[in-house]
Short mmCIF file of N, CA and C in Angstrom, two decimals:
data_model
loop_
_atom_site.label_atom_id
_atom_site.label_comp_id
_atom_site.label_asym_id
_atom_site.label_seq_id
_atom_site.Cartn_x
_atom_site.Cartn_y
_atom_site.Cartn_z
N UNK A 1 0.83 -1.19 0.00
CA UNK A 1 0.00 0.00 0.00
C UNK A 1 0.88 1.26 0.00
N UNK A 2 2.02 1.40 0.65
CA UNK A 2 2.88 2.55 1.41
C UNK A 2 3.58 2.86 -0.26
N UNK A 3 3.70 1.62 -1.10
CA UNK A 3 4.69 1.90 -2.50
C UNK A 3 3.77 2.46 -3.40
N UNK A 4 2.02 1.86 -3.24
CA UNK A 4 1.75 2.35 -4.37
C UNK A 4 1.00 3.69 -4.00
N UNK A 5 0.87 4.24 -2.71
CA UNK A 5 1.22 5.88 -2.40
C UNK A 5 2.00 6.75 -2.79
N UNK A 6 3.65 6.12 -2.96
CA UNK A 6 4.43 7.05 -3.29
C UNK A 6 4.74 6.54 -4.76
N UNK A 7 4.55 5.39 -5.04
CA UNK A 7 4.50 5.46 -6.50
C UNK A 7 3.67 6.71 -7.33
N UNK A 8 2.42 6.82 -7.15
CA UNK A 8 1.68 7.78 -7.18
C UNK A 8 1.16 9.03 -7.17
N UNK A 9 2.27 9.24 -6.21
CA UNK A 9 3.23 10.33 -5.90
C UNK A 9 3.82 10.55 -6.95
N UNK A 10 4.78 10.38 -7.34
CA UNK A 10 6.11 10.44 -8.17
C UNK A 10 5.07 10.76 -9.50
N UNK A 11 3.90 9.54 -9.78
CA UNK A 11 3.37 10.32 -11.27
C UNK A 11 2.48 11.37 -11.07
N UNK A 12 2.14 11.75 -10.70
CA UNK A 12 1.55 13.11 -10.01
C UNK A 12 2.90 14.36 -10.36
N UNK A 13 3.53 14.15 -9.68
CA UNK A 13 4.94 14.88 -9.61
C UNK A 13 5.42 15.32 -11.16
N UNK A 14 5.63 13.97 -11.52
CA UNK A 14 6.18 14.33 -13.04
C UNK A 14 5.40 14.93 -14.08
N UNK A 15 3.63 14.84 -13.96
CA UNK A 15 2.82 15.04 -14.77
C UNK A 15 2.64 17.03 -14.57
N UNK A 16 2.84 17.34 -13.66
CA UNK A 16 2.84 18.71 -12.78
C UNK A 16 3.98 19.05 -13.44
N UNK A 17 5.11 18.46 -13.26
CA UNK A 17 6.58 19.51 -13.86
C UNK A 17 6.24 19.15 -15.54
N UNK A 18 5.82 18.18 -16.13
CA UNK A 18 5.48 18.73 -17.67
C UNK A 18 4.58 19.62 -17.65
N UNK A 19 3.70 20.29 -17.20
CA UNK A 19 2.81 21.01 -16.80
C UNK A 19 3.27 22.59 -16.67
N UNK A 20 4.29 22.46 -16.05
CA UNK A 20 5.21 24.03 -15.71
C UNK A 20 6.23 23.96 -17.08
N UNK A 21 6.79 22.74 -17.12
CA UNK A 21 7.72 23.10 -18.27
C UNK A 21 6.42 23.70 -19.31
N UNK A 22 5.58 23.00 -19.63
CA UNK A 22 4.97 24.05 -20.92
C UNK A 22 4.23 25.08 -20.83
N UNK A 23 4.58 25.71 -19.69
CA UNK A 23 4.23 27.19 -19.21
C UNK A 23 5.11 27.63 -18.87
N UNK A 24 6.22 27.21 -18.70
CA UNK A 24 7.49 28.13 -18.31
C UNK A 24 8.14 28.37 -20.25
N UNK A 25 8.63 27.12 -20.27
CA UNK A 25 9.49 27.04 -21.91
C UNK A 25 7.83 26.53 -22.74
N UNK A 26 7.16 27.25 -23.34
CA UNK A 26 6.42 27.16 -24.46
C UNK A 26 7.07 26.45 -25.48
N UNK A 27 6.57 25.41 -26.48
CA UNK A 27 6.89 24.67 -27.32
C UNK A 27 7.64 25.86 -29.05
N UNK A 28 8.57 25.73 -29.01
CA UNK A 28 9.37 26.91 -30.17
C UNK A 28 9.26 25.89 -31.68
N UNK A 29 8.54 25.97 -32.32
CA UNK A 29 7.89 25.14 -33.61
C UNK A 29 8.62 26.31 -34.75
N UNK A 30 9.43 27.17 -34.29
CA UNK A 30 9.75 27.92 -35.42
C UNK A 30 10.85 27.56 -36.39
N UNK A 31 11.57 26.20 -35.89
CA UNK A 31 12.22 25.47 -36.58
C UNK A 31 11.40 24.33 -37.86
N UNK A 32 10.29 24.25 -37.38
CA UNK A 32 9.71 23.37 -38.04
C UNK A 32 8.93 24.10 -39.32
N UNK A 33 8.54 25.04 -38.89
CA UNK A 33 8.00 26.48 -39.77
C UNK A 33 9.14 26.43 -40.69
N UNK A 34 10.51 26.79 -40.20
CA UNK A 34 11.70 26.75 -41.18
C UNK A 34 11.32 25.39 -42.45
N UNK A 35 11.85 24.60 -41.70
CA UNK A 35 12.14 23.14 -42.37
C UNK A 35 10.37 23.24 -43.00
N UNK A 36 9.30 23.49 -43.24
CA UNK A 36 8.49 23.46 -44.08
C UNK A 36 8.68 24.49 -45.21
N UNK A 37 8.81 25.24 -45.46
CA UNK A 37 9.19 25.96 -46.12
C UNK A 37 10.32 25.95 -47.16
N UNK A 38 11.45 25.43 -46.42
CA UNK A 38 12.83 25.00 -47.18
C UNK A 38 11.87 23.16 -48.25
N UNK A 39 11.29 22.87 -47.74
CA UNK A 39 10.93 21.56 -48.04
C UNK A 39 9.85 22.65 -49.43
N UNK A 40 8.96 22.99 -49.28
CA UNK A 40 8.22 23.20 -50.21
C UNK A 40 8.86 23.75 -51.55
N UNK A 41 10.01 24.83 -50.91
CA UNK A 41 10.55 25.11 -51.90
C UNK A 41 11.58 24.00 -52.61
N UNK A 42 12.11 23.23 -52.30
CA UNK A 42 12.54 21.85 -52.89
C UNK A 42 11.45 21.17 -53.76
N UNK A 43 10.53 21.10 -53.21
CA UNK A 43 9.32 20.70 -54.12
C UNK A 43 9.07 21.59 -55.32
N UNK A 44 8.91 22.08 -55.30
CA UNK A 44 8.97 23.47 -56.55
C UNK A 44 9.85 23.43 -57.56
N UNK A 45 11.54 22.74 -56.49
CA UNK A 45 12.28 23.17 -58.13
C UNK A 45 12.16 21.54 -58.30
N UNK A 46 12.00 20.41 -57.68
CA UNK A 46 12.00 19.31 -58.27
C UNK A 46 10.76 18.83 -59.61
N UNK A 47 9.63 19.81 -59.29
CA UNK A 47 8.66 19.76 -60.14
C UNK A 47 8.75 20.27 -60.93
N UNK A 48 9.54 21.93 -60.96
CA UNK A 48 10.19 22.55 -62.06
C UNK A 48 11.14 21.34 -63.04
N UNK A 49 11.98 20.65 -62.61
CA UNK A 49 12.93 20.10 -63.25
C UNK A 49 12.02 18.56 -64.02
N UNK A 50 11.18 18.38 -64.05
CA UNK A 50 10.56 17.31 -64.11
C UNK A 50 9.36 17.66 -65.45
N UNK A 51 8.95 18.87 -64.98
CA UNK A 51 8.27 19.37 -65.74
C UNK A 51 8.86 19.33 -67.31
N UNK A 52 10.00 20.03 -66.84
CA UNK A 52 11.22 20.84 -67.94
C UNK A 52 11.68 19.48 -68.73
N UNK A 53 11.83 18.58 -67.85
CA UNK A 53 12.22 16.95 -68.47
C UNK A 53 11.22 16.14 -69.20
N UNK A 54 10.66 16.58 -69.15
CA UNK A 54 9.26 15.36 -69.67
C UNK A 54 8.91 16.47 -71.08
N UNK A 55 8.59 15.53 -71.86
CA UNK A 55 8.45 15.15 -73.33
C UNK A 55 7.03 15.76 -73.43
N UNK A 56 6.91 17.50 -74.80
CA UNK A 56 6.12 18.15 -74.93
C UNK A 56 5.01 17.17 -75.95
#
């Protein structure tokens, strides 16, 4: 009984500090914003080049 109190404990605990971490450090997605962007534009010239390749 006494373990699965403080077991219980402990996930309580950890679920609370993810809780502050994403109110203290907010999730920064502005890398991913990057990397979509760099990606689309790859798409663009690969479709450019494909386009340009293929038989009128």
């Amino acid at each position: 009984m006494f373990y699965a109190v403080c077991g219980e404990q402990d996930r309580n605990k950890e679920a609370f500090q993810m809780k502050l971490d994403g109110f203290y450090y907010p999730l920064n997605d502005s890398w991913l914003t990057t990397c979509m962007e760099e990606m689309k534009k790859d798409i663009a010239r690969i479709q450019n080049v494909t386009d340009a390749a293929r038989p009128a």
